[in-house]
Coordinates of C-alpha atoms and ligand atoms in Angstrom, one line a residue:
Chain A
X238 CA 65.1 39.0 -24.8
X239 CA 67.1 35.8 -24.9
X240 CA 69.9 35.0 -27.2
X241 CA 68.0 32.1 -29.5
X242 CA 71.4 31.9 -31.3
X243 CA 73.1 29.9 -28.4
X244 CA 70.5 27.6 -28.8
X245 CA 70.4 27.5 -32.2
X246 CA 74.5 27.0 -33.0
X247 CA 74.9 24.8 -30.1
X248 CA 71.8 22.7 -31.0
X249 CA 73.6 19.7 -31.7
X250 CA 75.2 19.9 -27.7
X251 CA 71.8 20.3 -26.4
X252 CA 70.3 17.6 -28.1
X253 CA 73.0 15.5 -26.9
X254 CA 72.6 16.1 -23.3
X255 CA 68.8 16.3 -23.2
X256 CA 68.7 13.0 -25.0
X257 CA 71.1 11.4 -22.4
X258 CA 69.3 13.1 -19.7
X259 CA 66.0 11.7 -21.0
X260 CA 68.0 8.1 -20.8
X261 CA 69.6 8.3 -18.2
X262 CA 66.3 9.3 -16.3
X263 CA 64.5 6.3 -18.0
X264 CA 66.8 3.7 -17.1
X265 CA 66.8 5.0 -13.1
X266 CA 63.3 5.2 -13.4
X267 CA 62.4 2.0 -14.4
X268 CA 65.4 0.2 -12.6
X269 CA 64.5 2.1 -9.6
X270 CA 61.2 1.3 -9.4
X271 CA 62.0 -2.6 -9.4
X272 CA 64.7 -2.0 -6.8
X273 CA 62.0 0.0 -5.0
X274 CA 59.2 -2.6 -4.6
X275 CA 62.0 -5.3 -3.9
X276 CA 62.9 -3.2 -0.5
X277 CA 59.4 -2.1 0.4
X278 CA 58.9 -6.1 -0.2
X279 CA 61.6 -6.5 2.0
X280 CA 61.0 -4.3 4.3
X281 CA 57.4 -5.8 4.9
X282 CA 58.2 -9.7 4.2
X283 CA 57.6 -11.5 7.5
X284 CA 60.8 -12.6 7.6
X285 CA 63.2 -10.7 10.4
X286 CA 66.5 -10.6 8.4
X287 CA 65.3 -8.9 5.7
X288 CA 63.0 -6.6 7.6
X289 CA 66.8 -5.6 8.9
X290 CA 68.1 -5.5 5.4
X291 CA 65.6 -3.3 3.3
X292 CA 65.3 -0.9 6.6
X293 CA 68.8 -0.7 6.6
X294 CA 69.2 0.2 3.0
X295 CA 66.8 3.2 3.3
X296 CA 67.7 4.6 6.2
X297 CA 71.7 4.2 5.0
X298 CA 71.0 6.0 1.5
X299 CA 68.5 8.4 1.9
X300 CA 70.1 10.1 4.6
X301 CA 72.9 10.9 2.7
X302 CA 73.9 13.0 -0.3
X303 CA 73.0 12.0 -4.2
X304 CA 76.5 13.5 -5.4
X305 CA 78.4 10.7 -2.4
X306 CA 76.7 7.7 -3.5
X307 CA 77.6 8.6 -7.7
X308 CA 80.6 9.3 -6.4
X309 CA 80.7 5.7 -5.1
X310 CA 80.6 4.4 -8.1
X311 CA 82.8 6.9 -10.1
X312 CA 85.6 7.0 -7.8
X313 CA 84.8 4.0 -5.4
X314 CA 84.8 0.5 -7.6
X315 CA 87.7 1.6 -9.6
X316 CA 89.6 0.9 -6.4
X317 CA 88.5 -2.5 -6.3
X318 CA 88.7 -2.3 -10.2
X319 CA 85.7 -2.3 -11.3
X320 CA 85.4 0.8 -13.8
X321 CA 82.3 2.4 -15.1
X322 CA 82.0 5.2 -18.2
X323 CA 80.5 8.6 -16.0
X324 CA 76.7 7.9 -17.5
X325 CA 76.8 4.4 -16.1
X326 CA 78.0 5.4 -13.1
X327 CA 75.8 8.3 -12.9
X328 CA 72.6 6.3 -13.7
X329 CA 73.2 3.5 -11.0
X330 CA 74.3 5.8 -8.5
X331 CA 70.4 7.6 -9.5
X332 CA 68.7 4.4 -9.1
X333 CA 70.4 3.6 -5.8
X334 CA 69.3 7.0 -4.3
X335 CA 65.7 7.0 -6.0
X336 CA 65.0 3.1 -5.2
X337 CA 65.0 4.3 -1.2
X338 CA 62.5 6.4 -1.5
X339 CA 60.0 4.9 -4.0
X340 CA 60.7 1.9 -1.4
X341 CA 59.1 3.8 1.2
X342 CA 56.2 5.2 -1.3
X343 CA 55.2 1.6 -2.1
X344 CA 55.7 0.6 1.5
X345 CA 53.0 2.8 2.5
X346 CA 50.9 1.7 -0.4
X347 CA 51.3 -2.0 0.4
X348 CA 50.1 -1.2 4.1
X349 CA 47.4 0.7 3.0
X350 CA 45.8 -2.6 1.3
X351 CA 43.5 -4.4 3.4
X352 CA 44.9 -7.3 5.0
X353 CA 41.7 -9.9 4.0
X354 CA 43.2 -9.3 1.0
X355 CA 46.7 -11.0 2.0
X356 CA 44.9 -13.6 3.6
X357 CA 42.5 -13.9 0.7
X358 CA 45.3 -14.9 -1.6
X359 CA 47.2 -16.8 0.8
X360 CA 44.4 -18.8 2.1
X361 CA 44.0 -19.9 -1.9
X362 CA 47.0 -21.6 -1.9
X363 CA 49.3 -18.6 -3.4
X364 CA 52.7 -17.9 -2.1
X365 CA 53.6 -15.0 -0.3
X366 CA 55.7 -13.6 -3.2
X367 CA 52.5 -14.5 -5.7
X368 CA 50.1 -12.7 -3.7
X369 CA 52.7 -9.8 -3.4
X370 CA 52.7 -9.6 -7.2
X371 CA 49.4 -10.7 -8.6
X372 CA 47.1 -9.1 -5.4
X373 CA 48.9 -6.3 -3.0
X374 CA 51.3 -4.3 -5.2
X375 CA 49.0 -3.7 -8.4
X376 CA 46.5 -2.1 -5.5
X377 CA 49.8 -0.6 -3.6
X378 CA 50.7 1.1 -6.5
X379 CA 47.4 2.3 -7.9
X380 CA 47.1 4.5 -4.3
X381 CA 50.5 5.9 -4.6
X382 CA 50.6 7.3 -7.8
X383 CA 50.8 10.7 -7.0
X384 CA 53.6 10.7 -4.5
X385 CA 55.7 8.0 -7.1
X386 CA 54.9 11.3 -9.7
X387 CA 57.0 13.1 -7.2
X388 CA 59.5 10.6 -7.0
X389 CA 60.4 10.6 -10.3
X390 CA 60.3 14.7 -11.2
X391 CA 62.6 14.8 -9.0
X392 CA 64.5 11.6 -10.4
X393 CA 64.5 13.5 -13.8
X394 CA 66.2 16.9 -11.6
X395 CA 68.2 15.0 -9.6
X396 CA 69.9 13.2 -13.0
X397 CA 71.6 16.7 -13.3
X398 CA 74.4 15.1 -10.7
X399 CA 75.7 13.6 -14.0
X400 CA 76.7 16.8 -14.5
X401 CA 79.2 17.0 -11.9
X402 CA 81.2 13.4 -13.4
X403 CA 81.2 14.7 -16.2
X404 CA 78.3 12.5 -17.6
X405 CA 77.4 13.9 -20.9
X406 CA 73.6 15.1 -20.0
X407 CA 71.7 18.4 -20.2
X408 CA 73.7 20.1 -17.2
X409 CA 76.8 18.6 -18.2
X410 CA 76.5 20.4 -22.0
X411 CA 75.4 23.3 -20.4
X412 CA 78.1 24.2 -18.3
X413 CA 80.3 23.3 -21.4
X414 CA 78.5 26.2 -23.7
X415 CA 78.3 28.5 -20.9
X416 CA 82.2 28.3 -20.7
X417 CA 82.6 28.6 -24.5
X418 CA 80.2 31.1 -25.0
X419 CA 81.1 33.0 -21.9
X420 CA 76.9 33.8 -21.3
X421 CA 75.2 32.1 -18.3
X422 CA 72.1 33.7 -17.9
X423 CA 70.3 32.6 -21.4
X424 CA 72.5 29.2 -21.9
X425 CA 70.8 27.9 -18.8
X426 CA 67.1 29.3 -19.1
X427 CA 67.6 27.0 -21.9
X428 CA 68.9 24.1 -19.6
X429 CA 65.9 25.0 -17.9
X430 CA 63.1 24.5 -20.4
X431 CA 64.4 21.2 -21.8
X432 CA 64.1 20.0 -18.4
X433 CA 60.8 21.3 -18.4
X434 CA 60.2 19.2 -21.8
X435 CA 60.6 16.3 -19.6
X436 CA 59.2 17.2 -16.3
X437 CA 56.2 19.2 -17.1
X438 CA 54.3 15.9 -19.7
X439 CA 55.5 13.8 -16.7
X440 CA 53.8 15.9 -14.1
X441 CA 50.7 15.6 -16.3
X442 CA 51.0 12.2 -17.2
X443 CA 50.7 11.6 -13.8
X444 CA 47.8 13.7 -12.9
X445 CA 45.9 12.1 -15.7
X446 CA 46.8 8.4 -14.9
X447 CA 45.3 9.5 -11.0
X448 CA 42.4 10.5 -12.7
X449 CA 41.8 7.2 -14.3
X450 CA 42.6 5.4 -11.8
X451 CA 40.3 6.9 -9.6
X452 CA 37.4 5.9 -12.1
X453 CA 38.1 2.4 -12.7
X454 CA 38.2 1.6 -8.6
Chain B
X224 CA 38.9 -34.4 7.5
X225 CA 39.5 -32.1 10.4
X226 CA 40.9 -33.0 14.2
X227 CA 41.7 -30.8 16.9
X228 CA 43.2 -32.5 20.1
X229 CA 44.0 -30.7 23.2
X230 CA 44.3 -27.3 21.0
X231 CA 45.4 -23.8 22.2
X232 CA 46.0 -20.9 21.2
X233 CA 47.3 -17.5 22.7
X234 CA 47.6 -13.9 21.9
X235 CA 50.3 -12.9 23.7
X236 CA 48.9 -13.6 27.6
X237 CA 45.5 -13.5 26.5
X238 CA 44.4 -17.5 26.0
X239 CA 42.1 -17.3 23.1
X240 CA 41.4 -20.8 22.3
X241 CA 41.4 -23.3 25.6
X242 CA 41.7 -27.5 25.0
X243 CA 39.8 -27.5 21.8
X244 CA 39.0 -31.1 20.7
X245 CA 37.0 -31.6 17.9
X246 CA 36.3 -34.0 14.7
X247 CA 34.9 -33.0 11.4
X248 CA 34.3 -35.7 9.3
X249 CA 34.1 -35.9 5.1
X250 CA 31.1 -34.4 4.1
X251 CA 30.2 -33.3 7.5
X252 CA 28.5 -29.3 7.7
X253 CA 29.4 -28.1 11.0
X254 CA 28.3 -24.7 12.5
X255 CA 30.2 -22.9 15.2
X256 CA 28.3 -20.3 17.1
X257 CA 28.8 -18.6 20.1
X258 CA 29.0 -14.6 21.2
X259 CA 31.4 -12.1 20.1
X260 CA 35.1 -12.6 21.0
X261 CA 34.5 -16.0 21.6
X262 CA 37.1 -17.4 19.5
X263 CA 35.0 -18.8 16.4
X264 CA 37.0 -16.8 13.8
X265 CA 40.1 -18.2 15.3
X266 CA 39.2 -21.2 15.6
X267 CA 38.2 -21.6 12.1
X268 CA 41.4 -19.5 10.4
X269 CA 43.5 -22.4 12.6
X270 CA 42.4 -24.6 10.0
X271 CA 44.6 -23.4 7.2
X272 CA 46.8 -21.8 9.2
X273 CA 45.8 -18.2 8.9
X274 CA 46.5 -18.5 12.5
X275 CA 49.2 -21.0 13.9
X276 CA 48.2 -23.0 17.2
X277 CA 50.2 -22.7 20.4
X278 CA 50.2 -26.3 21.6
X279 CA 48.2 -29.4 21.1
X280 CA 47.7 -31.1 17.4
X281 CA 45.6 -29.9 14.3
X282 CA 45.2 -32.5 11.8
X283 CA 43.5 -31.7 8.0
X284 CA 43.3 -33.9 5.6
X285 CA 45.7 -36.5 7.1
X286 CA 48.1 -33.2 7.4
X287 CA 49.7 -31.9 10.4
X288 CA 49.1 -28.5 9.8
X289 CA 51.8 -26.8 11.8
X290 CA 54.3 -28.9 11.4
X291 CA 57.7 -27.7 10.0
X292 CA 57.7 -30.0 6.6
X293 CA 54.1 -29.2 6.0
X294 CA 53.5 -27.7 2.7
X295 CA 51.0 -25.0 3.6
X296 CA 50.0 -24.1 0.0
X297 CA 49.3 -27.4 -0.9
X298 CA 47.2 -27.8 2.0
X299 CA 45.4 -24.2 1.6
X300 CA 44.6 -25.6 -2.7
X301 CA 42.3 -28.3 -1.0
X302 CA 40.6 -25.7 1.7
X303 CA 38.0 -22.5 0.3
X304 CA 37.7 -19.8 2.6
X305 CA 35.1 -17.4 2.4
X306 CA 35.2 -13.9 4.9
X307 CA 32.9 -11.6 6.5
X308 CA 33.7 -9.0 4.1
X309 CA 34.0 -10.8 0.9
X310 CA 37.7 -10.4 0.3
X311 CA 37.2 -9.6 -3.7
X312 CA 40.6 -8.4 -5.4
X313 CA 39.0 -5.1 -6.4
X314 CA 41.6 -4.2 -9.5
X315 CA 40.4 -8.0 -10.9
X316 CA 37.0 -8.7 -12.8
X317 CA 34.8 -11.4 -11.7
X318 CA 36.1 -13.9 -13.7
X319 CA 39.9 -12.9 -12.8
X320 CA 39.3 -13.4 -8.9
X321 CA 38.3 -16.8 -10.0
X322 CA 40.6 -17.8 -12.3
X323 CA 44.0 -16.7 -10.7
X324 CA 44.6 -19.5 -8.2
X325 CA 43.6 -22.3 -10.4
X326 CA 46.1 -20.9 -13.1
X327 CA 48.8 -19.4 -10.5
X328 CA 48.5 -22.4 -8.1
X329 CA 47.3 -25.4 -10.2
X330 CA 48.7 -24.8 -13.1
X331 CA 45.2 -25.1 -15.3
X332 CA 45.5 -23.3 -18.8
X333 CA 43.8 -20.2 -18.8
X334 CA 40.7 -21.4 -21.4
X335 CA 40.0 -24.3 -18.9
X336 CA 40.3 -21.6 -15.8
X337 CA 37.7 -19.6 -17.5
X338 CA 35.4 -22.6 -18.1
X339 CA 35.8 -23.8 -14.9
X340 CA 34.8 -20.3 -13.6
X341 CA 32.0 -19.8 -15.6
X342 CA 30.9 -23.2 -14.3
X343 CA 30.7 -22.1 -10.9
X344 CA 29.2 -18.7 -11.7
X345 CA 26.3 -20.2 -13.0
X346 CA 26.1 -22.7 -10.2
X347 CA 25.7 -19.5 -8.1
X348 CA 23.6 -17.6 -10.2
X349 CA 25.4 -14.5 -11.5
X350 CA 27.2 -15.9 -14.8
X351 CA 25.9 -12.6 -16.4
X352 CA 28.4 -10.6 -13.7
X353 CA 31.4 -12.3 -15.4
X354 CA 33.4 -9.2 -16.3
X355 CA 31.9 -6.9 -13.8
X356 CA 34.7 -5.3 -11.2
X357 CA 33.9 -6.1 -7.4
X358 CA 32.7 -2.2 -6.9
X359 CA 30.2 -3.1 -9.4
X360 CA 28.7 -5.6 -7.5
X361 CA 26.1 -6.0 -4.7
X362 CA 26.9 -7.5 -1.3
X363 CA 25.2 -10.8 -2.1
X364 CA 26.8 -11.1 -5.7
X365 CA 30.1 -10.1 -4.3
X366 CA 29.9 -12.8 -1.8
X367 CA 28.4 -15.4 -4.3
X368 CA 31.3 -14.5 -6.5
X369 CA 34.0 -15.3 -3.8
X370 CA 31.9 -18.9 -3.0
X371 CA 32.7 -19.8 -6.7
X372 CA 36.2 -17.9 -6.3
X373 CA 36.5 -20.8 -3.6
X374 CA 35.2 -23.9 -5.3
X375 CA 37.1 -23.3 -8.5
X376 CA 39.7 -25.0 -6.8
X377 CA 37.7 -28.1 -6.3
X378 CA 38.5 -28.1 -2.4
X379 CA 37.8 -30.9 -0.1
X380 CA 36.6 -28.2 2.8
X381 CA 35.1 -24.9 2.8
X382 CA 35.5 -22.7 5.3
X383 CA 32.6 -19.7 6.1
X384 CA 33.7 -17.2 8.5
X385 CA 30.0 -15.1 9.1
X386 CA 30.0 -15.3 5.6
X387 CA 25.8 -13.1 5.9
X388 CA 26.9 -10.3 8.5
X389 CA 28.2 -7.7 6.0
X390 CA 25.1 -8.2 4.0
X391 CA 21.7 -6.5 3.6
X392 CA 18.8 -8.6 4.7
X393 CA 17.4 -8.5 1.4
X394 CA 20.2 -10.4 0.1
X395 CA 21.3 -12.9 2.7
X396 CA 18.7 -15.7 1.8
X397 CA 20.6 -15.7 -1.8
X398 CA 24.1 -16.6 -0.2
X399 CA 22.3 -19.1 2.2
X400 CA 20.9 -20.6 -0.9
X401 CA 24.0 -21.6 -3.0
X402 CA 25.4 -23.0 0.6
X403 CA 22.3 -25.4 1.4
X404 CA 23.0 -26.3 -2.2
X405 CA 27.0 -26.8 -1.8
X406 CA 26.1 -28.8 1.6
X407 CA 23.4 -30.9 -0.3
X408 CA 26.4 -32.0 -2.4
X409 CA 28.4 -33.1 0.2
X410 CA 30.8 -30.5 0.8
X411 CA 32.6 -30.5 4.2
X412 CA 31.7 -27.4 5.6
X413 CA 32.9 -25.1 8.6
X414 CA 30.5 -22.4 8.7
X415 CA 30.4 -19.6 11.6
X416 CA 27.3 -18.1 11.8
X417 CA 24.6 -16.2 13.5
X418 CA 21.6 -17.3 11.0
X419 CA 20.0 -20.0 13.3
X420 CA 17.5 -20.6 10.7
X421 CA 20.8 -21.9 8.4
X422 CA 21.6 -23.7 11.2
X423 CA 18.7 -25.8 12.0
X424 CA 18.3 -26.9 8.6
X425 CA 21.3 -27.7 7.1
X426 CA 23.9 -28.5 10.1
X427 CA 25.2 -32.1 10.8
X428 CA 26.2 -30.6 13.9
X429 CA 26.1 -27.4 16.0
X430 CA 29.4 -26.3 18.2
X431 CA 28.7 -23.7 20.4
X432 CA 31.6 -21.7 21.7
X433 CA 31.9 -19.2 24.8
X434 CA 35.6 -17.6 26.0
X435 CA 37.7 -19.7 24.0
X436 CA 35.9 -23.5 25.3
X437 CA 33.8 -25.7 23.1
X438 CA 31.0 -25.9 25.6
X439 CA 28.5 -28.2 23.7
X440 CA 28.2 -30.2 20.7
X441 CA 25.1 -31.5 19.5
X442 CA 22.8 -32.0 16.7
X443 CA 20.8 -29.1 15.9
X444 CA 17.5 -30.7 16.9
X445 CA 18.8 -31.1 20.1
X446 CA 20.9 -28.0 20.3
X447 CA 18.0 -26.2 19.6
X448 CA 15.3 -27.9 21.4
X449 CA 17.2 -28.5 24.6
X450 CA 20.3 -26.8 24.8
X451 CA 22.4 -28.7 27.8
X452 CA 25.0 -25.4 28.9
X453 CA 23.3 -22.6 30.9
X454 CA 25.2 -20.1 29.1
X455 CA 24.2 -21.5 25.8
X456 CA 20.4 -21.1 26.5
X457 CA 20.9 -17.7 27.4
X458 CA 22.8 -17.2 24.3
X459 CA 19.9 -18.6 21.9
X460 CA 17.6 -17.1 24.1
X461 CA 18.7 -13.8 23.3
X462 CA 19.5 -14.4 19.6
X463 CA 16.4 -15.8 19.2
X464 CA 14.4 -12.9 20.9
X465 CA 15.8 -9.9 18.8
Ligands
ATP280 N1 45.4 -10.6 16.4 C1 44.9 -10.6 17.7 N2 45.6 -10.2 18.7 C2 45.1 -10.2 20.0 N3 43.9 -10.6 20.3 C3 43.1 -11.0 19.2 C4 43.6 -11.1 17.9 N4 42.6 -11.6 17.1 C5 41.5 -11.8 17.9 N5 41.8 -11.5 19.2 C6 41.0 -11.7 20.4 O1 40.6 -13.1 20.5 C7 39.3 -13.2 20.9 C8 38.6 -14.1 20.0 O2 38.5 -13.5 18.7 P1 37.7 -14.1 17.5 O3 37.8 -13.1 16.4 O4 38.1 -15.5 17.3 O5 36.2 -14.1 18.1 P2 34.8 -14.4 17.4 O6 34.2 -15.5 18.2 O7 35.1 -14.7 16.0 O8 34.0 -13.1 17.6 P3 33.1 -12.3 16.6 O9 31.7 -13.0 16.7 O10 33.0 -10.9 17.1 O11 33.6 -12.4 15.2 C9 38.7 -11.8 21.0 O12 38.6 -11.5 22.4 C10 39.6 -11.0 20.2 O13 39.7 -9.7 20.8
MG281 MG1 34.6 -13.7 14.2

C-alpha cells in the first residue's frame, strides 16, 4: 500500500514542481517547435549555406547528451557572463535539444508534400517563405503528427533534467522529499503519476487530433 | 508577350530543349504538341521560370526572365499556370485556393478576394463548390477550380500543361469548355495538349515538338491538313488512329 501521507503533507512541494514541470514543458514545447520548423526550413531552403547550417545544428545537438547542452547554459554563459535562474536555463537548454529532432520530424513531413504543390504556390507569385507557411508546412505537419506526439512525451520526460540544476520541477521536489522523508519507493511512484497527469492526456490528445485529421483530408 | 531566341536548356548532359525560337504574341492561343519526353512541359515551365534556361534569351512581358534583377514574383502575378494533376492545396476550401495569392501576393482585402473568386467560379460553372475541400471534388471541378484559382489574379498569360490527361473522359469536354471560352476572350494562352480536337478549333497556332526541336509551326488548318515534317505526320497519324 502506498504512504498517501507523503503526498498529502508534502502536497504543496508537489504542486510546485508539477506546475513548473508542466511550464517548463510548455514553453520548450512551443518554442521548440518554432525553432524546429525554422531548421527543417533551413535544412530544405534551396539555398547551400543554410542547408549547411540547419544540418549542422542537428547532427551537432542530437548526438549529444540533454544534461551537456543545460549544462551549457547553467555553467557555460556565466563565463561570458551571461547568468540564467536554473528553470531558464533548464527550459532553453530543452528547447535546444527537442527543436533537433522535431526539425527532422517536420523535415520528413515537408518532403512528403508533393512538389506541384511548391510549384503551385510559387508559380502564383508567392515567395518561397509564403508558400512554406501558407501551403507546405500546414500539410507537413498534418502527416507528422504522430511522431511530433513522440516528440513531445518525451519533451515532458526529458524536462526532468531540471532536476539535476536544481530547477525547481517534479524531479527536482522529489528528490528533496525523498531526502527529508528518508522513503524512496512511494515519494517517487508519486513523481511518477503526476508525470503521467501530463503525459498520458497528451498521448491521447494526440491520438485523437490523428483521428481528425485523417477525416478532414 | 512571349520570345524565345536561340534557347537551351540541359539536364545535366542530357540537352532537353535545343535552339528554341519562338514568338507568342498578346492574345495569341498557342498549342505545343509533340510525343512524350519531348520537352513540352519544359518548355512551357521556362516561361515562369519553374525551370531556368541554360543559354540563349527568354523574354515575357518585356521581362528578361532569367536575369539576375528580375523580380520573379512579380512576373509569376501576371502568368496562371495550370498542371496535369490539378495542383489544389488539399487542407484549403475552394474558395481559399483562390483567394490566397490575390490577398498574399496582391494585397486585395479579403471581401474583394472572395468576390473576385466567386466571380470566376461562376465563370467556370461550379460557384455551388465554393466551400468544398479539393478531396471533395471531381477531376473536372478540381481542375475548373484551379483555372479560376489562375485567373483571379487577372494574368496577362495562362499557361496549360496537359491540363485533360488526369481526367475521365466524361469530364474532359467541361475543362475544354471554360478554355474555348477564356481563349474567346482573348487570353494569351500556352496550352500543351494531346486533345487534337481542342486544337483544331481554338489554336492561333500549332508548335509541334520532337527531342527537344521545334520542328514545325503552322496554323492548325495547315498543321492538320498537311503536316510539312515526316515525323510529325507519323505523330498525328498515330494519335489520330487510336
Ligand atoms: N528534372 C529532370 N531531370 C532530368 N531530366 C528531366 C527532368 N525533367 C524532365 N527531364 C527529361 O527531359 C525530357 C523532356 O521532358 P518533358 O517533361 O519536358 O517532356 P514532355 O514533352 O512534357 O513529355 P510528356 O508528354 O511525357 O509530358 C524527358 O526526356 C525527361 O525525361
Ligand atoms: Mg509533359
Amino acid at each position: 500500500m502506498l504512504n498517501y501521507s507523503i503526498l498529502i503533507e508534502h502536497w504543496d512541494m508537489y504542486m510546485q514542481g508539477f506546475t513548473n514541470t508542466l511550464k517548463s514543458s510548455f514553453l520548450a514545447l512551443i518554442s521548440s517547435l518554432a525553432l524546429g520548423t525554422i531548421i527543417a526550413v533551413f535544412r530544405i531552403a534551396p539555398v547551400r549555406p543554410l542547408n549547411w547550417l540547419g544540418t549542422a545544428y542537428v547532427e551537432f545537438i542530437r548526438n549529444i547528451p540533454l544534461i551537456l547542452i543545460v549544462f551549457v547554459f547553467f555553467v557555460g554563459l556565466p563565463t561570458i557572463g551571461i547568468r540564467l535562474d536554473s528553470f531558464t536555463a533548464g527550459t532553453l537548454g530543452l528547447t535546444v535539444y527537442t527543436a533537433a529532432f522535431i526539425a527532422e520530424v517536420i523535415r520528413a513531413g515537408i518532403l512528403a508534400v508533393p512538389k506541384g504543390q511548391m510549384e503551385a504556390g510559387r508559380s502564383s507569385g508567392l515567395t518561397y517563405l509564403q508558400t512554406m507557411r501558407y501551403i507546405i508546412l500546414p500539410q507537413a505537419i498534418k502527416m507528422v503528427i504522430p511522431p511530433l506526439g513522440n516528440q513531445f512525451i518525451n519533451l515532458v520526460k526529458n524536462s526532468s533534467v531540471l532536476g539535476v540544476i536544481a530547477g525547481l520541477d517534479l524531479m527536482y521536489f522529489g528528490d528533496l522529499i525523498s531526502s527529508e522523508t528518508f522513503v524512496t519507493f512511494d515519494v517517487y511512484i508519486f513523481v511518477a503519476m503526476f508525470y503521467l497527469i501530463l503525459t498520458v492526456p497528451l498521448s491521447l490528445g494526440v491520438g485523437f487530433l490523428e483521428r481528425r485529421l485523417a477525416r478532414s483530408r | 508577350m512571349i520570345h524565345f531566341r536561340q534557347v537551351n536548356k540541359h539536364y545535366g548532359n542530357f540537352h532537353v530543349l535545343k535552339d528554341i525560337n519562338l514568338s507568342i504574341h498578346q492574345g495569341e492561343v498557342v498549342v505545343i504538341i509533340g510525343p512524350s519526353g519531348s520537352g513540352k512541359s519544359t518548355l512551357v515551365r521556362c516561361i515562369n521560370r519553374l525551370e531556368t534556361i541554360t543559354s540563349g534569351e527568354l523574354i515575357v512581358d518585356s521581362v528578361k526572365v532569367n536575369d539576375k534583377n528580375t523580380d520573379i514574383n512579380n512576373l509569376r502575378r501576371n502568368i496562371g499556370m495550370v498542371f496535369q494533376h490539378f495542383n489544389l492545396y488539399p487542407h484549403k476550401t475552394v474558395l481559399q485556393n483562390i483567394t490566397l495569392a490575390p490577398m498574399k501576393v496582391l494585397g486585395v482585402s479579403e471581401k474583394e478576394a472572395k468576390e473576385t473568386a466567386m466571380y470566376y467560379l461562376e465563370k467556370v460553372g461550379i460557384p455551388d463548390k465554393a466551400n468544398a475541400y479539393p478531396a471533395e471534388l471531381s477531376g473536372g471541378q478540381q481542375q475548373r477550380v484551379a483555372i479560376a484559382r489562375g485567373l483571379a489574379m487577372k494574368p496577362k498569360i495562362m499557361l496549360f500543361d496537359e491540363p485533360t490527361s488526369a481526367l475521365d473522359p466524361e469530364t474532359i469536354g467541361e475543362v475544354l469548355d471554360v478554355m474555348k471560352k477564356l481563349a474567346k476572350e482573348g487570353m494569351t494562352m500556352v496550352v500543351v495538349t494531346h486533345e487534337m480536337g481542342f486544337a483544331r478549333e481554338v489554336a492561333d497556332r500549332i508548335v509541334f515538338m520532337d527531342q527537344g526541336r521545334i520542328l514545325e509551326e503552322a496554323p492548325p488548318e495547315q498543321f492538320f491538313a498537311n503536316p510539312r515534317e515526316e515525323r510529325a505526320r507519323l505523330f498525328l497519324s498515330r494519335i489520330l488512329n487510336h
